[in-house]
Tab-separated table of C-alpha atoms in Angstrom:
chain	number	residue	atom	x	y	z
A	1	UNK	CA	0.108	-0.009	0.001
A	2	UNK	CA	2.777	2.384	0.807
A	3	UNK	CA	4.291	1.866	-2.726
A	4	UNK	CA	1.062	2.336	-4.348
A	5	UNK	CA	0.815	5.660	-2.543
A	6	UNK	CA	4.215	6.864	-3.391
A	7	UNK	CA	3.606	6.166	-7.155
A	8	UNK	CA	0.011	7.486	-7.061
A	9	UNK	CA	0.594	11.013	-5.402
A	10	UNK	CA	3.063	11.943	-8.204
A	11	UNK	CA	1.880	15.232	-9.646
A	12	UNK	CA	2.557	16.666	-13.316
A	13	UNK	CA	5.739	14.315	-12.927
A	14	UNK	CA	8.074	13.264	-15.804
A	15	UNK	CA	9.577	14.600	-19.031
A	16	UNK	CA	6.542	13.403	-21.039
A	17	UNK	CA	4.265	15.949	-19.625
A	18	UNK	CA	4.867	18.185	-22.118
A	19	UNK	CA	2.943	15.686	-24.624
A	20	UNK	CA	0.459	14.320	-22.131
A	21	UNK	CA	-0.948	17.253	-20.329
A	22	UNK	CA	-1.815	19.287	-23.856
A	23	UNK	CA	-3.188	16.048	-24.999
A	24	UNK	CA	-5.503	15.462	-22.324
A	25	UNK	CA	-6.593	18.966	-22.175
A	26	UNK	CA	-7.672	18.921	-25.694
A	27	UNK	CA	-8.617	15.461	-26.247
A	28	UNK	CA	-11.826	14.913	-28.605
A	29	UNK	CA	-14.840	13.556	-27.255
A	30	UNK	CA	-15.670	9.940	-26.985
A	31	UNK	CA	-18.025	9.774	-29.728
A	32	UNK	CA	-16.106	11.685	-32.055
A	33	UNK	CA	-13.024	9.246	-31.596
A	34	UNK	CA	-15.456	6.158	-31.939
A	35	UNK	CA	-16.859	7.947	-35.089
A	36	UNK	CA	-13.323	7.762	-36.700
A	37	UNK	CA	-12.664	11.163	-36.508
A	38	UNK	CA	-9.575	10.949	-34.189
A	39	UNK	CA	-6.796	13.111	-35.064
A	40	UNK	CA	-4.648	12.853	-32.191
A	41	UNK	CA	-0.708	11.875	-31.891
A	42	UNK	CA	-1.224	8.958	-29.465
A	43	UNK	CA	-2.568	5.609	-29.760
A	44	UNK	CA	-6.526	5.630	-30.214
A	45	UNK	CA	-6.920	3.128	-27.095
A	46	UNK	CA	-5.303	5.811	-24.911
A	47	UNK	CA	-6.956	8.550	-26.438
A	48	UNK	CA	-10.363	7.134	-25.747
A	49	UNK	CA	-9.386	6.299	-22.299
A	50	UNK	CA	-8.222	9.768	-21.623
A	51	UNK	CA	-11.492	11.129	-23.273
A	52	UNK	CA	-14.053	9.140	-20.936
A	53	UNK	CA	-11.968	9.841	-17.685
A	54	UNK	CA	-12.108	13.683	-18.520
A	55	UNK	CA	-15.785	13.280	-19.835
A	56	UNK	CA	-16.511	12.759	-16.092
A	57	UNK	CA	-14.986	15.470	-14.876
A	58	UNK	CA	-11.510	13.680	-13.720
A	59	UNK	CA	-8.403	15.815	-13.451
A	60	UNK	CA	-5.180	15.396	-14.991
A	61	UNK	CA	-3.711	13.917	-12.050
A	62	UNK	CA	-7.018	11.803	-11.373
A	63	UNK	CA	-5.989	10.224	-14.841
A	64	UNK	CA	-2.462	9.550	-13.706
A	65	UNK	CA	-3.747	8.073	-10.516
A	66	UNK	CA	-6.440	5.791	-12.160
A	67	UNK	CA	-3.410	4.395	-14.268
A	68	UNK	CA	-1.231	3.543	-11.373
A	69	UNK	CA	-4.372	1.823	-9.615
A	70	UNK	CA	-4.781	-0.271	-12.421
A	71	UNK	CA	-0.983	-1.134	-12.719
A	72	UNK	CA	-0.869	-1.973	-9.030
A	73	UNK	CA	-3.979	-3.980	-9.297
A	74	UNK	CA	-2.532	-6.110	-12.189
A	75	UNK	CA	0.720	-6.747	-10.235
A	76	UNK	CA	-1.029	-7.948	-7.062
A	77	UNK	CA	-3.160	-10.247	-8.884
A	78	UNK	CA	0.045	-11.477	-10.359
A	79	UNK	CA	2.256	-11.376	-7.112
A	80	UNK	CA	-0.510	-13.207	-5.351
A	81	UNK	CA	1.168	-16.342	-6.636
A	82	UNK	CA	4.446	-15.331	-4.753
A	83	UNK	CA	4.365	-17.484	-1.479
A	84	UNK	CA	6.757	-15.398	0.404
A	85	UNK	CA	9.011	-12.354	0.312
A	86	UNK	CA	6.173	-10.471	-1.890
A	87	UNK	CA	7.612	-7.225	-0.651
A	88	UNK	CA	11.116	-7.935	-1.674
A	89	UNK	CA	9.670	-8.908	-4.984
A	90	UNK	CA	7.933	-5.614	-5.360
A	91	UNK	CA	11.173	-3.538	-4.375
A	92	UNK	CA	12.914	-5.283	-7.007
A	93	UNK	CA	10.145	-4.258	-9.615
A	94	UNK	CA	9.860	-0.906	-8.956
A	95	UNK	CA	13.691	-0.332	-8.934
A	96	UNK	CA	13.767	-1.680	-12.344
A	97	UNK	CA	10.811	-0.401	-13.844
A	98	UNK	CA	10.438	2.715	-11.796
A	99	UNK	CA	10.039	5.042	-14.916
A	100	UNK	CA	7.295	2.843	-16.280
A	101	UNK	CA	5.320	3.309	-13.247
A	102	UNK	CA	6.076	7.107	-12.685
A	103	UNK	CA	5.964	8.793	-16.203
A	104	UNK	CA	5.257	6.203	-19.421
A	105	UNK	CA	1.281	6.371	-19.008
A	106	UNK	CA	0.376	4.529	-22.121
A	107	UNK	CA	2.693	1.750	-21.889
A	108	UNK	CA	1.921	1.404	-17.887
A	109	UNK	CA	-1.817	0.877	-19.153
A	110	UNK	CA	-0.559	-1.456	-21.730
A	111	UNK	CA	1.797	-3.463	-19.617
A	112	UNK	CA	-1.473	-3.932	-16.934
A	113	UNK	CA	-3.650	-5.092	-19.796
A	114	UNK	CA	-0.773	-7.571	-20.638
A	115	UNK	CA	-0.476	-9.131	-17.246
A	116	UNK	CA	-4.547	-9.063	-17.499
A	117	UNK	CA	-4.397	-10.943	-20.825
A	118	UNK	CA	-2.007	-13.752	-19.217
A	119	UNK	CA	-3.862	-14.105	-16.202
A	120	UNK	CA	-7.151	-14.284	-18.003
A	121	UNK	CA	-5.565	-17.296	-20.154
A	122	UNK	CA	-4.422	-19.277	-17.348
A	123	UNK	CA	-7.557	-19.388	-15.850
A	124	UNK	CA	-9.010	-20.540	-19.467
A	125	UNK	CA	-10.863	-17.252	-20.214
A	126	UNK	CA	-9.505	-17.237	-23.822
A	127	UNK	CA	-12.294	-14.690	-25.007
A	128	UNK	CA	-11.386	-12.216	-22.183
A	129	UNK	CA	-7.722	-12.747	-22.415
A	130	UNK	CA	-8.092	-11.830	-26.489
A	131	UNK	CA	-9.982	-8.690	-25.455
A	132	UNK	CA	-7.235	-7.639	-23.124
A	133	UNK	CA	-4.719	-8.286	-26.063
A	134	UNK	CA	-6.755	-6.028	-28.316
A	135	UNK	CA	-6.886	-3.309	-25.633
A	136	UNK	CA	-3.208	-3.553	-24.732
A	137	UNK	CA	-2.163	-3.298	-28.436
A	138	UNK	CA	-4.319	-0.148	-28.851
A	139	UNK	CA	-2.965	1.611	-25.958
A	140	UNK	CA	0.882	1.278	-27.099
A	141	UNK	CA	2.619	0.266	-30.023
A	142	UNK	CA	5.253	-1.867	-28.161
A	143	UNK	CA	2.271	-4.129	-27.192
A	144	UNK	CA	2.145	-5.397	-30.780
A	145	UNK	CA	5.393	-7.113	-30.276
A	146	UNK	CA	4.704	-8.563	-27.049
A	147	UNK	CA	1.161	-9.236	-26.518
A	148	UNK	CA	0.009	-11.057	-29.682
A	149	UNK	CA	2.984	-13.294	-30.032
A	150	UNK	CA	2.675	-14.322	-26.386
A	151	UNK	CA	-1.225	-15.212	-26.968
A	152	UNK	CA	0.071	-17.177	-29.736
A	153	UNK	CA	2.884	-19.022	-27.539
A	154	UNK	CA	0.457	-19.254	-24.649
A	155	UNK	CA	-1.241	-21.742	-26.680
A	156	UNK	CA	1.421	-24.162	-27.375
A	157	UNK	CA	1.686	-26.443	-24.850
A	158	UNK	CA	3.459	-29.768	-25.988
A	159	UNK	CA	6.944	-28.333	-26.429
A	160	UNK	CA	8.580	-28.363	-23.379
A	161	UNK	CA	11.685	-25.491	-22.895
A	162	UNK	CA	14.872	-27.324	-21.695
A	163	UNK	CA	17.036	-25.783	-19.233
A	164	UNK	CA	20.131	-26.186	-21.246
A	165	UNK	CA	18.441	-23.274	-23.253
A	166	UNK	CA	19.009	-20.992	-20.565
A	167	UNK	CA	22.563	-22.000	-20.152
A	168	UNK	CA	23.236	-21.138	-23.658
A	169	UNK	CA	21.606	-17.966	-23.160
A	170	UNK	CA	23.820	-17.310	-20.211
A	171	UNK	CA	26.857	-17.955	-22.146
A	172	UNK	CA	25.366	-15.585	-25.090
A	173	UNK	CA	24.738	-13.028	-22.496
A	174	UNK	CA	28.375	-12.956	-21.297
A	175	UNK	CA	29.650	-13.094	-24.808
A	176	UNK	CA	27.644	-9.642	-24.982
A	177	UNK	CA	30.341	-7.876	-23.010
A	178	UNK	CA	33.106	-8.035	-25.568
A	179	UNK	CA	30.771	-8.129	-29.073
A	180	UNK	CA	30.884	-4.809	-30.140
A	181	UNK	CA	27.285	-2.945	-30.626
A	182	UNK	CA	26.231	-3.415	-34.472
A	183	UNK	CA	24.611	-1.106	-36.756
A	184	UNK	CA	22.555	-3.861	-38.488
A	185	UNK	CA	19.567	-3.437	-35.498
A	186	UNK	CA	19.205	0.399	-36.927
A	187	UNK	CA	19.132	-0.957	-40.540
A	188	UNK	CA	16.300	-3.484	-39.770
A	189	UNK	CA	14.470	-1.159	-38.073
A	190	UNK	CA	14.379	1.219	-40.965
A	191	UNK	CA	12.733	-1.658	-43.205
A	192	UNK	CA	9.921	-1.751	-40.711
A	193	UNK	CA	6.342	-0.302	-41.670
A	194	UNK	CA	6.915	2.439	-39.230
A	195	UNK	CA	6.282	6.109	-39.350
A	196	UNK	CA	9.389	8.534	-39.570
A	197	UNK	CA	9.091	9.797	-36.221
A	198	UNK	CA	9.139	6.455	-34.526
A	199	UNK	CA	12.220	5.222	-36.658
A	200	UNK	CA	14.174	8.337	-35.789
A	201	UNK	CA	13.022	7.553	-32.120
A	202	UNK	CA	14.097	3.973	-32.245
A	203	UNK	CA	17.340	4.210	-33.979
A	204	UNK	CA	18.409	7.313	-31.621
A	205	UNK	CA	17.768	4.724	-28.593
A	206	UNK	CA	19.824	2.169	-30.314
A	207	UNK	CA	22.748	4.335	-31.165
A	208	UNK	CA	23.236	4.341	-27.054
A	209	UNK	CA	24.540	1.016	-27.140
A	210	UNK	CA	26.615	-0.145	-23.882
A	211	UNK	CA	28.573	-3.372	-23.392
A	212	UNK	CA	29.207	-2.815	-19.558
A	213	UNK	CA	26.543	-2.440	-17.236
A	214	UNK	CA	26.300	-3.067	-13.849
A	215	UNK	CA	22.681	-4.533	-14.245
A	216	UNK	CA	24.482	-7.353	-16.200
A	217	UNK	CA	25.437	-9.283	-12.754
A	218	UNK	CA	21.526	-9.270	-12.156
A	219	UNK	CA	20.719	-10.659	-15.343
A	220	UNK	CA	22.977	-13.542	-15.273
A	221	UNK	CA	22.680	-14.668	-11.828
A	222	UNK	CA	18.744	-14.555	-12.135
A	223	UNK	CA	19.152	-16.913	-15.052
A	224	UNK	CA	22.028	-18.957	-12.979
A	225	UNK	CA	19.046	-19.433	-10.335
A	226	UNK	CA	16.463	-20.399	-13.262
A	227	UNK	CA	19.050	-23.224	-14.376
A	228	UNK	CA	19.862	-24.640	-11.114
A	229	UNK	CA	16.451	-24.384	-9.676
A	230	UNK	CA	14.902	-26.120	-12.919
A	231	UNK	CA	17.438	-28.847	-12.223
A	232	UNK	CA	15.925	-29.993	-8.978
A	233	UNK	CA	12.919	-32.380	-10.083
A	234	UNK	CA	9.799	-31.305	-8.721
A	235	UNK	CA	6.462	-32.859	-9.290
A	236	UNK	CA	4.229	-29.211	-9.714
A	237	UNK	CA	4.122	-28.861	-13.334
A	238	UNK	CA	1.406	-25.986	-13.158
A	239	UNK	CA	4.070	-23.587	-12.517
A	240	UNK	CA	6.110	-24.988	-15.739
A	241	UNK	CA	3.058	-24.818	-17.926
A	242	UNK	CA	2.113	-21.257	-17.122
A	243	UNK	CA	5.336	-19.623	-17.196
A	244	UNK	CA	7.553	-21.399	-19.405
A	245	UNK	CA	6.970	-19.038	-22.872
A	246	UNK	CA	6.739	-15.945	-20.738
A	247	UNK	CA	10.088	-16.880	-19.184
A	248	UNK	CA	11.832	-17.897	-22.241
A	249	UNK	CA	10.738	-14.859	-24.356
A	250	UNK	CA	11.769	-12.780	-21.463
A	251	UNK	CA	15.285	-14.525	-21.377
A	252	UNK	CA	15.682	-14.353	-25.039
A	253	UNK	CA	14.973	-10.783	-25.107
A	254	UNK	CA	17.052	-9.910	-22.337
A	255	UNK	CA	20.019	-11.359	-24.138
A	256	UNK	CA	19.187	-10.005	-27.723
A	257	UNK	CA	18.660	-6.413	-26.559
A	258	UNK	CA	21.339	-6.514	-23.550
A	259	UNK	CA	23.461	-4.039	-25.329
A	260	UNK	CA	20.671	-1.815	-26.417
A	261	UNK	CA	19.622	-1.084	-22.889
A	262	UNK	CA	16.996	1.887	-23.920
A	263	UNK	CA	14.969	-0.451	-25.888
A	264	UNK	CA	15.152	-3.392	-23.716
A	265	UNK	CA	13.854	-1.471	-21.067
A	266	UNK	CA	11.034	-0.576	-22.761
A	267	UNK	CA	10.068	-4.260	-23.760
A	268	UNK	CA	11.015	-6.028	-20.754
A	269	UNK	CA	8.275	-3.894	-18.605
A	270	UNK	CA	5.739	-6.506	-20.123
A	271	UNK	CA	7.497	-9.469	-18.877
A	272	UNK	CA	9.907	-8.214	-15.845
A	273	UNK	CA	6.912	-9.087	-13.423
A	274	UNK	CA	6.438	-12.511	-14.469
A	275	UNK	CA	10.122	-13.103	-14.543
A	276	UNK	CA	10.125	-11.882	-10.965
A	277	UNK	CA	7.217	-14.054	-9.924
A	278	UNK	CA	8.601	-17.023	-11.522
A	279	UNK	CA	12.030	-17.018	-9.870
A	280	UNK	CA	10.285	-16.375	-6.432
A	281	UNK	CA	7.962	-19.180	-6.777
A	282	UNK	CA	10.592	-22.066	-8.084
A	283	UNK	CA	13.072	-20.834	-5.042
A	284	UNK	CA	10.229	-21.444	-2.808
A	285	UNK	CA	8.805	-24.689	-4.113
A	286	UNK	CA	12.356	-26.367	-4.395
A	287	UNK	CA	13.269	-25.681	-0.640
A	288	UNK	CA	11.188	-28.637	0.722
A	289	UNK	CA	13.343	-30.751	-1.627
A	290	UNK	CA	16.493	-29.225	-0.750
A	291	UNK	CA	16.015	-30.199	2.790
A	292	UNK	CA	16.627	-33.801	2.099
A	293	UNK	CA	19.185	-33.298	-0.636
A	294	UNK	CA	23.077	-33.440	-0.091
A	295	UNK	CA	24.995	-30.704	1.463
A	296	UNK	CA	26.722	-29.883	-1.435
A	297	UNK	CA	23.515	-29.204	-3.514
A	298	UNK	CA	21.982	-27.279	-0.571
A	299	UNK	CA	24.917	-25.278	-0.246
A	300	UNK	CA	25.136	-24.518	-3.839
A	301	UNK	CA	21.509	-23.328	-3.597
A	302	UNK	CA	22.082	-20.999	-0.614
A	303	UNK	CA	25.198	-19.434	-2.361
A	304	UNK	CA	23.192	-18.765	-5.380
A	305	UNK	CA	20.021	-17.445	-3.454
A	306	UNK	CA	22.148	-15.358	-1.095
A	307	UNK	CA	24.261	-14.221	-3.951
A	308	UNK	CA	21.428	-12.955	-6.069
A	309	UNK	CA	19.770	-11.182	-2.986
A	310	UNK	CA	22.852	-9.596	-2.018
A	311	UNK	CA	23.517	-8.157	-5.749
A	312	UNK	CA	20.092	-7.145	-6.161
A	313	UNK	CA	20.591	-4.843	-3.016
A	314	UNK	CA	23.611	-3.578	-4.098
A	315	UNK	CA	22.167	-2.851	-7.350
A	316	UNK	CA	19.199	-0.912	-5.927
A	317	UNK	CA	21.419	1.251	-3.665
A	318	UNK	CA	23.979	1.584	-6.546
A	319	UNK	CA	20.894	2.715	-8.840
A	320	UNK	CA	19.318	5.227	-6.516
A	321	UNK	CA	22.721	6.933	-5.660
A	322	UNK	CA	23.518	7.313	-9.687
A	323	UNK	CA	19.952	8.403	-10.237
A	324	UNK	CA	20.198	11.210	-7.342
A	325	UNK	CA	23.800	12.357	-8.652
A	326	UNK	CA	22.565	12.491	-12.063
A	327	UNK	CA	19.664	14.983	-11.281
A	328	UNK	CA	22.419	17.500	-10.080
A	329	UNK	CA	23.625	17.822	-13.733
A	330	UNK	CA	20.213	18.242	-15.112
A	331	UNK	CA	18.972	21.910	-16.045
A	332	UNK	CA	15.391	20.684	-16.176
A	333	UNK	CA	15.236	18.252	-13.492
A	334	UNK	CA	12.179	16.297	-14.462
A	335	UNK	CA	12.996	13.831	-11.468
A	336	UNK	CA	12.591	16.115	-8.535
A	337	UNK	CA	9.703	15.330	-6.214
A	338	UNK	CA	6.298	16.749	-7.175
A	339	UNK	CA	3.660	15.494	-5.485
A	340	UNK	CA	-0.397	16.270	-5.148
A	341	UNK	CA	0.552	17.509	-1.168
A	342	UNK	CA	2.008	20.734	-2.968
A	343	UNK	CA	-1.277	22.042	-3.644
A	344	UNK	CA	-1.463	22.979	0.012
A	345	UNK	CA	1.159	25.775	-0.651
A	346	UNK	CA	0.865	26.077	-4.628
A	347	UNK	CA	-2.092	26.387	-6.982
A	348	UNK	CA	-2.712	23.694	-9.473
A	349	UNK	CA	-2.191	26.212	-12.380
A	350	UNK	CA	1.249	27.370	-10.829
A	351	UNK	CA	2.302	23.698	-10.276
A	352	UNK	CA	1.563	22.702	-13.885
A	353	UNK	CA	3.109	25.378	-15.414
A	354	UNK	CA	6.413	24.956	-13.297
A	355	UNK	CA	6.842	21.059	-14.109
A	356	UNK	CA	6.055	21.571	-17.735
A	357	UNK	CA	8.584	24.493	-18.206
A	358	UNK	CA	10.809	21.894	-16.474
A	359	UNK	CA	10.216	19.330	-18.837
A	360	UNK	CA	10.704	21.792	-21.932
A	361	UNK	CA	14.083	22.717	-20.201
A	362	UNK	CA	15.072	18.615	-20.199
A	363	UNK	CA	13.889	18.279	-23.548
A	364	UNK	CA	15.762	21.191	-25.012
A	365	UNK	CA	19.192	20.898	-23.046
A	366	UNK	CA	19.324	17.499	-21.110
A	367	UNK	CA	17.684	15.023	-23.570
A	368	UNK	CA	19.739	16.088	-26.695
A	369	UNK	CA	23.154	16.128	-24.644
A	370	UNK	CA	22.281	12.910	-23.196
A	371	UNK	CA	23.103	13.914	-19.779
A	372	UNK	CA	20.253	11.258	-18.730
A	373	UNK	CA	22.179	8.520	-19.971
A	374	UNK	CA	24.789	9.199	-17.624
A	375	UNK	CA	22.788	7.056	-14.967
A	376	UNK	CA	24.699	3.311	-14.561
A	377	UNK	CA	22.300	0.808	-15.733
């Protein structure tokens, strides 16, 4: 509940409010959008969502609070499957995906719908899962590359995913530390049927490739945990049946896009909650078996688990310090605290103008000079 409140009381927060606020304030009526007269800059699903919310008299902040509420409901429903340490799982999620929760409203909605889609499919509510898939795609373009393939893969139950596949992915991930980032990805993007602005944005982010990233340790340790704990025989096949394709897809995407962290951070948001849930589940499920295992097996399991936990905590501290330091170099500090509690001392109009002006400075100076890239991933 505390985490939910902290993310929900944000007020005109983040760099993208320069686009989101004017869009919300000038959004067309719901009937105009449904009649095919929509001419906005964002996806039609997000436009309709905003139009309905505004139609009933809810402010821009209220709209962002609703998005946060929907997201945390989705996470709550997914994390109910984690038997222990849900708080630690949530800590990992909000550290790795705080930008999504704080300021990328469209994708946050799309990710929420993706989670609802998978949960509905697991409950054998196929029609409902298809509806969630369509909604997700209409909210953010990135969902096209995740929601539709995921829904198709979830229907494949006859093929088993061998743990050795993850071992191979670990080796490829290690190789990514030395393999130079290639321009081939940008060339492929230019061949896709995307508008020029989208292509420009993607190719810009691809140009920010980086081999050495601190989060590499987290990725590698979590994959090692998957390999090791999957090697311990367990009779419960429900977890494997539900998660196998989601987890494999997440691992493949992390390895393939590891160097292109800006793009990866966008795509992994859909799968990260499932990766975290799966790891916490299999570690807990295998505990009872480990009690009767040899001392060497128990020792190895403890080392892997404790090393992963320690590395995660170190990364969380490191990332928080790096984020704090990076803010000092921003002319437009869009990450400075801005909450609805400030209405006690300032008017809504003042806070809105202040935050939008800060975001404009950020885009004009900080983003163009890549100061935001100084945060160590």
